[in-house]
mmCIF file of C-alpha atoms in Angstrom:
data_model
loop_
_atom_site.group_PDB
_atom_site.id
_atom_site.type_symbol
_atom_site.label_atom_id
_atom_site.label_comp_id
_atom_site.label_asym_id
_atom_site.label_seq_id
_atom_site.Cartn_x
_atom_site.Cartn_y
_atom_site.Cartn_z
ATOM 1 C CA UNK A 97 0.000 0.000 0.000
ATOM 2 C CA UNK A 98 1.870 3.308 -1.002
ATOM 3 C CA UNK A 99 0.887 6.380 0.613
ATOM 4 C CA UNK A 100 1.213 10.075 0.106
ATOM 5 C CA UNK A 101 4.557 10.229 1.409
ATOM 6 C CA UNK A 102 5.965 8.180 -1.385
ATOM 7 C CA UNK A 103 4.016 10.161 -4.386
ATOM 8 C CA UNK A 104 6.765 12.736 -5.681
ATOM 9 C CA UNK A 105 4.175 14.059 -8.526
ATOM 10 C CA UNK A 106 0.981 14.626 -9.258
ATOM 11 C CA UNK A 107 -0.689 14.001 -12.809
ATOM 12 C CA UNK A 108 -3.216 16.796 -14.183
ATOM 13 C CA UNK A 109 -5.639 16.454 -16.433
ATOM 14 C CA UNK A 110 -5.037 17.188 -19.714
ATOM 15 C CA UNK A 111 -7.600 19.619 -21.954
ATOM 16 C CA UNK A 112 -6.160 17.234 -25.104
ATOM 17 C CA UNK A 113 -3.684 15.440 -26.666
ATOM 18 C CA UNK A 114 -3.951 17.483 -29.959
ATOM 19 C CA UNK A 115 -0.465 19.648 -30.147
ATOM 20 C CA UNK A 116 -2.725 21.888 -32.243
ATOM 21 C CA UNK A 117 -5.391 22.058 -29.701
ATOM 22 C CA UNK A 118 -3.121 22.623 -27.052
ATOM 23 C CA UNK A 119 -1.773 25.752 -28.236
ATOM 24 C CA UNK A 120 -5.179 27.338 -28.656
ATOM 25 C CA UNK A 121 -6.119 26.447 -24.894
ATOM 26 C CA UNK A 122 -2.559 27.919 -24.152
ATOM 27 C CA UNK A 123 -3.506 31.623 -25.926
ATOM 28 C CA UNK A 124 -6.997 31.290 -24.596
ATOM 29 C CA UNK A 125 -5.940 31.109 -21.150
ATOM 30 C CA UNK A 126 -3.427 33.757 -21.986
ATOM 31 C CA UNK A 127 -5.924 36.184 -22.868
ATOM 32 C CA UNK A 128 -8.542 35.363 -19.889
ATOM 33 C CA UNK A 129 -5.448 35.915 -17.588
ATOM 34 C CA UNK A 130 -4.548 39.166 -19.081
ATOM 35 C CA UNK A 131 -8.003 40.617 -18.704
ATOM 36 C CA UNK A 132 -8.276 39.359 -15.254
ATOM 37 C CA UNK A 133 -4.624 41.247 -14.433
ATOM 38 C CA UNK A 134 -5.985 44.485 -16.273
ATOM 39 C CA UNK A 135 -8.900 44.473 -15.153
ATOM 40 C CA UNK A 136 -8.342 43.716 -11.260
ATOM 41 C CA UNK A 137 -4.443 45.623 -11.496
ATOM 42 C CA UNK A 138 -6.706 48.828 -13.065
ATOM 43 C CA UNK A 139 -9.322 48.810 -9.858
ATOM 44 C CA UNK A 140 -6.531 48.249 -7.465
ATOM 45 C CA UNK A 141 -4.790 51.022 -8.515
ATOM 46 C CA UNK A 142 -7.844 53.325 -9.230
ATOM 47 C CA UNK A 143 -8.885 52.599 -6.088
ATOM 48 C CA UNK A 144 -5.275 52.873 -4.102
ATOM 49 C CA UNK A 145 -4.633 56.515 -5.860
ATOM 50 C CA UNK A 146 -8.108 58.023 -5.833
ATOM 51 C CA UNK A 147 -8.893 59.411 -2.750
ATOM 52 C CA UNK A 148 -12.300 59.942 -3.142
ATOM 53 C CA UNK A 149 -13.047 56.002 -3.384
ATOM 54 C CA UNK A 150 -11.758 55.728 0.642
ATOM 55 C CA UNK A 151 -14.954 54.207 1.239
ATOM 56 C CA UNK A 152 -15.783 51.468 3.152
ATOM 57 C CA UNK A 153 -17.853 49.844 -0.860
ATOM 58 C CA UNK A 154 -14.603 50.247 -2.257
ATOM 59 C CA UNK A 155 -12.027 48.954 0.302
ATOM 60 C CA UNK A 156 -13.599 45.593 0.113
ATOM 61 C CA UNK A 157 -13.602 46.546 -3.220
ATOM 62 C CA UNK A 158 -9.700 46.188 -3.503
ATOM 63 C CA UNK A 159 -9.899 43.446 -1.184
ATOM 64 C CA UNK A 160 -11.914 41.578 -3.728
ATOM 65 C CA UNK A 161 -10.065 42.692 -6.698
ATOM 66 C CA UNK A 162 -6.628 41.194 -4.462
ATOM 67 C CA UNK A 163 -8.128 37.489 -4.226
ATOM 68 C CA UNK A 164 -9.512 37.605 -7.489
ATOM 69 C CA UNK A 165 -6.232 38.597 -8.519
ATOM 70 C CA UNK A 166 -4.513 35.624 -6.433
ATOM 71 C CA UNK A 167 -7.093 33.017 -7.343
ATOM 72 C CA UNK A 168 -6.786 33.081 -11.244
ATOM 73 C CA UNK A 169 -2.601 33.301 -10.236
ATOM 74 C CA UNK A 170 -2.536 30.100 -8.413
ATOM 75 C CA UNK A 171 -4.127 27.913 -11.336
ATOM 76 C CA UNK A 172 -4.117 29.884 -14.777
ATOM 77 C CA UNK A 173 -0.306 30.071 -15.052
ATOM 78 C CA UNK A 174 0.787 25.958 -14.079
ATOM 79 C CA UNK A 175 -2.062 25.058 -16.660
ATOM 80 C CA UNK A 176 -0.675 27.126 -19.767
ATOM 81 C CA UNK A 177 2.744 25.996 -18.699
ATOM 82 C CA UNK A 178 1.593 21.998 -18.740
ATOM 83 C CA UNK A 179 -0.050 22.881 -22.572
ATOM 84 C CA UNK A 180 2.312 24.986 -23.871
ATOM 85 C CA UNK A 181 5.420 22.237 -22.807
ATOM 86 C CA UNK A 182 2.974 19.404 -23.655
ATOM 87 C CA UNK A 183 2.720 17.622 -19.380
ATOM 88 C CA UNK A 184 0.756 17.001 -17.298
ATOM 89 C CA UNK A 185 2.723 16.922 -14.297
ATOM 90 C CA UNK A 186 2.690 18.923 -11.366
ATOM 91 C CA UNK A 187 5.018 18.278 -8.253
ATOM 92 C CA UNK A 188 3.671 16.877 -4.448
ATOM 93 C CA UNK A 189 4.885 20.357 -3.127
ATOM 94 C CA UNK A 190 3.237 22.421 -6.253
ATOM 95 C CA UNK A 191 -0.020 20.505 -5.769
ATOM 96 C CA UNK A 192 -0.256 20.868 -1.685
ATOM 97 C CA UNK A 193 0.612 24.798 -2.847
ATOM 98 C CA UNK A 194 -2.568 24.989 -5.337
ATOM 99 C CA UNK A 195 -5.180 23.018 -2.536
ATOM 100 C CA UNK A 196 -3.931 25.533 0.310
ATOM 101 C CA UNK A 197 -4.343 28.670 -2.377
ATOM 102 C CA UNK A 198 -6.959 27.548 -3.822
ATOM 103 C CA UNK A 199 -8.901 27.328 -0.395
ATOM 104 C CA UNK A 200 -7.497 29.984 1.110
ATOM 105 C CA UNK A 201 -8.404 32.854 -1.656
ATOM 106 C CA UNK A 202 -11.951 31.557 -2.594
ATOM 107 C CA UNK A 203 -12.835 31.049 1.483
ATOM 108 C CA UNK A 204 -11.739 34.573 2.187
ATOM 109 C CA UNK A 205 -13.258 35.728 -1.135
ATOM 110 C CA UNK A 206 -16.504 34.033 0.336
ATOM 111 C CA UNK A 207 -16.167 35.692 3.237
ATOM 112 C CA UNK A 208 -15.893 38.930 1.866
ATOM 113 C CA UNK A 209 -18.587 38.995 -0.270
ATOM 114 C CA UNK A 210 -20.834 37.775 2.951
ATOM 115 C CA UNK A 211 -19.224 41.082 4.585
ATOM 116 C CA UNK A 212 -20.140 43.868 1.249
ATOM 117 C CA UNK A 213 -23.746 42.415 1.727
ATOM 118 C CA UNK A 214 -24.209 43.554 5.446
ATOM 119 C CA UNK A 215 -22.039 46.785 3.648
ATOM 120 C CA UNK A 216 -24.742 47.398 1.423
ATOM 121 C CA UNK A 217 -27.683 46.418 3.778
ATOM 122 C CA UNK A 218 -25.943 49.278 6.250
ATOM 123 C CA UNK A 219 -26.023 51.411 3.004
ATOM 124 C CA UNK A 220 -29.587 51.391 2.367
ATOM 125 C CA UNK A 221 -31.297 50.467 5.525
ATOM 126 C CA UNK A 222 -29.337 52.540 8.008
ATOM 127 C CA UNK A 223 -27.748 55.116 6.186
ATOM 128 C CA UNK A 224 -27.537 57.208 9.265
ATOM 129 C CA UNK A 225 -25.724 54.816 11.081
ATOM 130 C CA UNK A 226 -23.114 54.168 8.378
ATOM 131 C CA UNK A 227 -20.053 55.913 9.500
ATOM 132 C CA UNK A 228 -20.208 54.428 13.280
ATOM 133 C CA UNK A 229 -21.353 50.813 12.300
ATOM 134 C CA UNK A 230 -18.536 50.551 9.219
ATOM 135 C CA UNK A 231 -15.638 53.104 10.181
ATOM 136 C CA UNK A 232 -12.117 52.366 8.648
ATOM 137 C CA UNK A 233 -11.130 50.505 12.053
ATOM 138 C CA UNK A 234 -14.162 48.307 11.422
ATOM 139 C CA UNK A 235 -13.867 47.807 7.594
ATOM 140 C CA UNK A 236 -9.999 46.577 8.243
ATOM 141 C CA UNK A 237 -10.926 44.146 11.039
ATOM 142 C CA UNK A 238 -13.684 42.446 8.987
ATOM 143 C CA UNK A 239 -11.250 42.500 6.323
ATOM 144 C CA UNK A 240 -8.648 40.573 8.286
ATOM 145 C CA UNK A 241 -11.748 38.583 9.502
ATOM 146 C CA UNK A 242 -12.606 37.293 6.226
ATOM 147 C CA UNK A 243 -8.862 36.407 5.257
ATOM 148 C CA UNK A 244 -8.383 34.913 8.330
ATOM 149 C CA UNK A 245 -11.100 32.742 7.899
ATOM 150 C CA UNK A 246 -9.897 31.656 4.179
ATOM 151 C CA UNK A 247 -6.258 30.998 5.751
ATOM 152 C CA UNK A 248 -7.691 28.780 8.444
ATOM 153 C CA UNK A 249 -9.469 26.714 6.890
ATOM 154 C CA UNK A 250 -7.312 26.230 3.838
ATOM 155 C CA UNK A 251 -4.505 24.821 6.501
ATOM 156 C CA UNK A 252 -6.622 22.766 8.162
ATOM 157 C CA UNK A 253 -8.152 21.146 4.894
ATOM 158 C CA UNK A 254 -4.624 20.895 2.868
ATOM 159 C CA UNK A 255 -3.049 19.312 6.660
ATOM 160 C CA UNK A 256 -6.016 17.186 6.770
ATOM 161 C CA UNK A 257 -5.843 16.177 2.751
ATOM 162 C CA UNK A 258 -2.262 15.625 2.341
ATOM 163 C CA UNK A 259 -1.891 13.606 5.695
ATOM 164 C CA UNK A 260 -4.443 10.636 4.503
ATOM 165 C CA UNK A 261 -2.547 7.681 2.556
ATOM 166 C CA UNK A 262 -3.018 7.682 -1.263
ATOM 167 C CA UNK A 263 -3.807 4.390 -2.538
ATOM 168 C CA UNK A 264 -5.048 4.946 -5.889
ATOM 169 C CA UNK A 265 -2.088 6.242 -8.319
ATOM 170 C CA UNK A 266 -1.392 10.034 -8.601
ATOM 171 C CA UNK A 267 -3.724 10.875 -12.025
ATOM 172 C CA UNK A 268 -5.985 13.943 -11.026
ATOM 173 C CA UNK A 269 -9.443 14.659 -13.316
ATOM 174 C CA UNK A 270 -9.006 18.198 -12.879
ATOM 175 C CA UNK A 271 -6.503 20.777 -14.482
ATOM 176 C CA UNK A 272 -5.884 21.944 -10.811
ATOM 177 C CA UNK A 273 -5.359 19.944 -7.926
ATOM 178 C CA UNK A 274 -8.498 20.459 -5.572
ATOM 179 C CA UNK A 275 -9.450 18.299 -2.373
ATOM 180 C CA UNK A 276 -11.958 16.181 -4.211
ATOM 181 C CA UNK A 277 -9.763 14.831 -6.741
ATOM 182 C CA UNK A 278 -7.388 13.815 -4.358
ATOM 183 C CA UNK A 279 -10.115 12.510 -1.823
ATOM 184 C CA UNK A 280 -10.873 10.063 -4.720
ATOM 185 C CA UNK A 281 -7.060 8.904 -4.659
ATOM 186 C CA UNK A 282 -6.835 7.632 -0.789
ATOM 187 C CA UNK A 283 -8.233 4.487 0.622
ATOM 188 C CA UNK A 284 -11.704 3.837 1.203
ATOM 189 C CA UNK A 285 -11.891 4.122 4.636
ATOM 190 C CA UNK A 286 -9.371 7.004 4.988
ATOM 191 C CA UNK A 287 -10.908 9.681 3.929
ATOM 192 C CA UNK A 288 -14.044 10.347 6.401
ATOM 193 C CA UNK A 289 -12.457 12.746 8.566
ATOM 194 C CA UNK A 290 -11.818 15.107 5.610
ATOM 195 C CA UNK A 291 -15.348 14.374 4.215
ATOM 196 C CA UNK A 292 -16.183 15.719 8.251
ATOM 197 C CA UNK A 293 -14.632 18.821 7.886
ATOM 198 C CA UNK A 294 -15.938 19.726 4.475
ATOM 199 C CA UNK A 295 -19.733 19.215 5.566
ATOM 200 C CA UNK A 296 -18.575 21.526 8.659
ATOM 201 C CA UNK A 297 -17.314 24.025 5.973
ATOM 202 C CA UNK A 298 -20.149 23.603 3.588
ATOM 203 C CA UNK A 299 -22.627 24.220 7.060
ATOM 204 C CA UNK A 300 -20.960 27.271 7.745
ATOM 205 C CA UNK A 301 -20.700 28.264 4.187
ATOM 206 C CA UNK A 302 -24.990 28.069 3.826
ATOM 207 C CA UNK A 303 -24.895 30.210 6.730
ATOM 208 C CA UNK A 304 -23.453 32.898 4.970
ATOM 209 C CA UNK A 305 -25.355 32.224 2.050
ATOM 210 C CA UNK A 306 -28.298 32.788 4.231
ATOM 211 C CA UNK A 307 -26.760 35.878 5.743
ATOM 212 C CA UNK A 308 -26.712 37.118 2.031
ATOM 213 C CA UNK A 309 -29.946 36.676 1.160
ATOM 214 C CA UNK A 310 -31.276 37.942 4.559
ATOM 215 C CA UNK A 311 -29.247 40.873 3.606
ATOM 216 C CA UNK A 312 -30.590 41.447 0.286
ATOM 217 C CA UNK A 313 -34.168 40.897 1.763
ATOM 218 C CA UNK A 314 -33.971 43.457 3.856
ATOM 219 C CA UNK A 315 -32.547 45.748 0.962
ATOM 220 C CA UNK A 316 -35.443 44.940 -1.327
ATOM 221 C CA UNK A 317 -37.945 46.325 1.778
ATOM 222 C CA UNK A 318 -36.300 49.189 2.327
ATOM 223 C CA UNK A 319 -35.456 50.192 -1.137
ATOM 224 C CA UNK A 320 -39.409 49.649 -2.196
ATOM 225 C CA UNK A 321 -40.411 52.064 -0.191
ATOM 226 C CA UNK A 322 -38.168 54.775 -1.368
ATOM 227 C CA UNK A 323 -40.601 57.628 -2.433
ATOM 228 C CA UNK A 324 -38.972 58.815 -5.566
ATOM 229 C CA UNK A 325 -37.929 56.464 -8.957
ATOM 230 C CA UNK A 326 -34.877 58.335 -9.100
ATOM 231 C CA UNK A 327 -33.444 57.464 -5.530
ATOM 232 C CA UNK A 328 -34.902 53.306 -6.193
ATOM 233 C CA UNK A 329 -32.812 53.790 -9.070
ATOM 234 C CA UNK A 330 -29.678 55.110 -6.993
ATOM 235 C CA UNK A 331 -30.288 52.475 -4.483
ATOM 236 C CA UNK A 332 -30.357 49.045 -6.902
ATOM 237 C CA UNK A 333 -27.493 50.385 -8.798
ATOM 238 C CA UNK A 334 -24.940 50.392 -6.038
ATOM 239 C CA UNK A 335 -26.695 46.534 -4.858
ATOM 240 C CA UNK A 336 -26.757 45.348 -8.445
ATOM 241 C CA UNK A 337 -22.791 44.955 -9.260
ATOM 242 C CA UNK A 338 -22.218 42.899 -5.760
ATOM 243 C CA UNK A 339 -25.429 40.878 -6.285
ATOM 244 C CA UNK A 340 -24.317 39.572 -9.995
ATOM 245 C CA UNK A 341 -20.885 38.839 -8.466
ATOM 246 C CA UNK A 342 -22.325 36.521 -5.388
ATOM 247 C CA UNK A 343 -25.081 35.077 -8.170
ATOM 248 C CA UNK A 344 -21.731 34.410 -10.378
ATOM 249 C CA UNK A 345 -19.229 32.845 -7.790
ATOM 250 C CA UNK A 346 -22.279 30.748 -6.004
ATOM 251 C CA UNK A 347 -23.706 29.655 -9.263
ATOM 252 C CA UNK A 348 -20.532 28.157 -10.895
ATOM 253 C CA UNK A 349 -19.613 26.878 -7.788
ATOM 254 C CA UNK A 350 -22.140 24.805 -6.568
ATOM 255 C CA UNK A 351 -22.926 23.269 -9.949
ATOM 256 C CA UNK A 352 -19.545 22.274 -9.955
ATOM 257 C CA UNK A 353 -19.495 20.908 -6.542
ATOM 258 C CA UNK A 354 -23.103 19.915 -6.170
ATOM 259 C CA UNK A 355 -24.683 18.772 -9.362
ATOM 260 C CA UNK A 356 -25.939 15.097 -9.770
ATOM 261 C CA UNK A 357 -23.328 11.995 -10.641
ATOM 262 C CA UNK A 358 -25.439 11.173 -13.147
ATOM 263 C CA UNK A 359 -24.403 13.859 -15.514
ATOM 264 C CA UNK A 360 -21.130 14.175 -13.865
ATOM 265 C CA UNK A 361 -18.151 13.196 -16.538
ATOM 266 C CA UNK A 362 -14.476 14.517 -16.778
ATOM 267 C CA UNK A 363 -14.898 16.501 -19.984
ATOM 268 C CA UNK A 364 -18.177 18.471 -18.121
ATOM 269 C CA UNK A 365 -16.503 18.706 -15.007
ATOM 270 C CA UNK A 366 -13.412 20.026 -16.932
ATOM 271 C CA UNK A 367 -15.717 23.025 -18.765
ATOM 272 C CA UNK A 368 -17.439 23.988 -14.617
ATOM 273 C CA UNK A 369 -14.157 23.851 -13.371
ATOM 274 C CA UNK A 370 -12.735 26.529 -15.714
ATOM 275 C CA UNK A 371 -16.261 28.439 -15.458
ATOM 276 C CA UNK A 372 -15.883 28.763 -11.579
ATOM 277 C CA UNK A 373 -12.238 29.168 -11.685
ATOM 278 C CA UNK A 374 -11.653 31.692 -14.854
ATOM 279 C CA UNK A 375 -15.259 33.370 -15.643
ATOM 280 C CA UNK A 376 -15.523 35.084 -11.831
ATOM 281 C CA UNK A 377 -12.024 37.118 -11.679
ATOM 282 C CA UNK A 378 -11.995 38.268 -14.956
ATOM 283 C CA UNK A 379 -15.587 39.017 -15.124
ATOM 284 C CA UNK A 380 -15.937 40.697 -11.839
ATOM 285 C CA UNK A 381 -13.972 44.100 -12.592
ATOM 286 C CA UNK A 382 -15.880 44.541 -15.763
ATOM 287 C CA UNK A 383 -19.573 43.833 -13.458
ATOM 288 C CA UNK A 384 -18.430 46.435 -10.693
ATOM 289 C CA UNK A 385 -17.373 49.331 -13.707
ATOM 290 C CA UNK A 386 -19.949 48.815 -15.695
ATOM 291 C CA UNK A 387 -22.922 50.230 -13.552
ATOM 292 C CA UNK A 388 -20.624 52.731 -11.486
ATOM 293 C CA UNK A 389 -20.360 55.946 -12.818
ATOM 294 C CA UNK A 390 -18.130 56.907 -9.758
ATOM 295 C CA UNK A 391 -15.504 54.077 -10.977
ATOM 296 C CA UNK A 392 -15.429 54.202 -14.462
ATOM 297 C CA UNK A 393 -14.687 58.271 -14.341
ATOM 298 C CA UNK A 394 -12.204 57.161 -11.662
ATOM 299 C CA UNK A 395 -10.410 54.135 -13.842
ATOM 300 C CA UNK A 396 -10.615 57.176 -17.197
ATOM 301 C CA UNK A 397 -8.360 59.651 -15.108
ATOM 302 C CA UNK A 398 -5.709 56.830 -14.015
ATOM 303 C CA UNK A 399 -5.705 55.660 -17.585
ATOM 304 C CA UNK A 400 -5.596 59.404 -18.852
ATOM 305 C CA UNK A 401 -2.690 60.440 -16.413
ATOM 306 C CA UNK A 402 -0.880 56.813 -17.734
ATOM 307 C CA UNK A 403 -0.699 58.172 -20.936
ATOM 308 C CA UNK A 404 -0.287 61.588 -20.255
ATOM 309 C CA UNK A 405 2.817 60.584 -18.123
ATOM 310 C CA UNK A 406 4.473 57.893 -20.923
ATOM 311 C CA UNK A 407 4.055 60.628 -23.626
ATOM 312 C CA UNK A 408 6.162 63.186 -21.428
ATOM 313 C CA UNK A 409 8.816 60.439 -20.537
ATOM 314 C CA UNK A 410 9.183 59.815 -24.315
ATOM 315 C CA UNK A 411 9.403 63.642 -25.710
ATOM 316 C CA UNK A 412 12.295 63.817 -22.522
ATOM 317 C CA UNK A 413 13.577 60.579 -23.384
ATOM 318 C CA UNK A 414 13.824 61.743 -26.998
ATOM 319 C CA UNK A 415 15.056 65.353 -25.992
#
């Protein structure tokens, strides 16, 4: 019986075996990567050097645009690299370093995204209170709160995963290592106290899903009976952008992780997995600028002063 200790290497699953084929998954990854940095770098930075976006919306805000950032890091890159050098492998240390990630950044992003809907529900349904309940002392421990929470339970579950004997070779279905895959490598009996702490996570995770749509409950009250059409307006625009981004991550997510086995198969699981792990951070930025008008004016002047300051350093440069 071999065991995790004597696996050196992990095998990922492949998109193809077409060298042709490979190369276009290669540049399409390239260019969903790219957006995501752009897109995520340009609020960061918008958001960093603007001062009028201090705002407790926009600090998680960054936050989000951070883990997004990290999230599409940890698998993207290893997954061109495998296509564009034709492998599949992926080393014991690598994969351990993609579970913990991997946990770590969508937990906390989880987290978050529980935390901008009790932001928004201050927002709209105690606007008076605003200031006192979510001053900058608050913002930054709830902040820490909800990566804190990802980095917790992303070292309990990789400790947990990578300590249970692997009995059942080293191929992953997945392009990523993730805790299910590998729960499907150890011995029968090996795995329950994993299995344990994932229904404890998924327990705690419908509790925030419940949070969020107590939340937004609460929002849709109080925004209803808003006198004027103008000031509804106001009010579902700034909810709208963080409600399409919880729809987005929950949606992809628990198809992937909770649809039936009986239209479960590796090439379907293949297309969720890159839906849940691609479509959200590069989609995200473009959902939160579209609607703002705040934002988008913002991300112009950064981009303006970009290019303002490049054209000076190359009429100097020239000089």
């Amino acid at each position: 019986m071999s065991n995790s200790s004597s696996i050196t290497q992990f095998l990922l699953l492949a998109f193809t075996d077409t060298r042709e084929l490979q190369l276009l998954h290669f540049w399409l990854f390239l260019g969903i990567y790219l957006a995501a940095l752009l897109g995520n770098g340009l609020i960061i930075t918008t958001i960093a050097c603007d001062q009028h976006l201090h705002t407790p919306m926009y600090f998680f805000l960054l936050n989000l645009a951070l883990l997004d950032l990290g999230s599409i890091s940890i698998t993207v890159p290893k997954s061109m690299a495998n296509s564009l050098w034709d492998t599949r492998v992926i080393s014991f240390a690598g994969c351990a370093a993609q579970v913990f990630f991997v946990c770590f950044l969508f937990g906390a992003e989880y987290s978050l995204l529980t935390i901008m809907s009790y932001d928004r529900y201050v927002a709209i349904c105690k606007p008076l209170h605003y200031g006192t309940l979510l001053g900058s002392r608050a913002c930054v421990h709830m902040a820490a709160a909800a990566w804190a929470s990802g980095f917790l339970s992303a070292l309990l579950h990789t400790a947990n995963t990578f300590s249970l004997p692997l009995c059942k070779g080293n191929a992953l279905d997945q392009f990523f290592c993730e805790i299910p895959q590998i729960l499907k490598l150890s011995c029968s009996q090996s795995y329950f106290r994993e299995a344990g702490l994932l229904v404890v996570t998924v327990c705690l995770g419908f509790g925030c899903f419940v949070f969020i749509v107590l939340s937004y409950v609460q929002i849709l009250r109080a925004v209803l009976r808003i006198p004027s059409e103008q000031g509804r307006h106001k009010a579902f625009a700034t909810c709208l952008p963080h409600l399409a981004v919880v729809s987005l991550f929950l949606s992809t997510a628990m198809f992937a992780y909770l649809k039936p086995p009986s239209i479960s198969s590796p090439s379907l699981d293949l297309v969720v997995s890159v839906l849940y792990a691609l479509v959200p951070p590069a989609v995200n930025p473009l959902i939160y600028s579209m609607r703002n008008q705040e934002l988008k004016e913002s991300i112009r002047k950064v981009i303006s002063w970009v290019f303002v300051n490049t054209d000076h350093l190359s009429i100097t440069v020239h000089k």
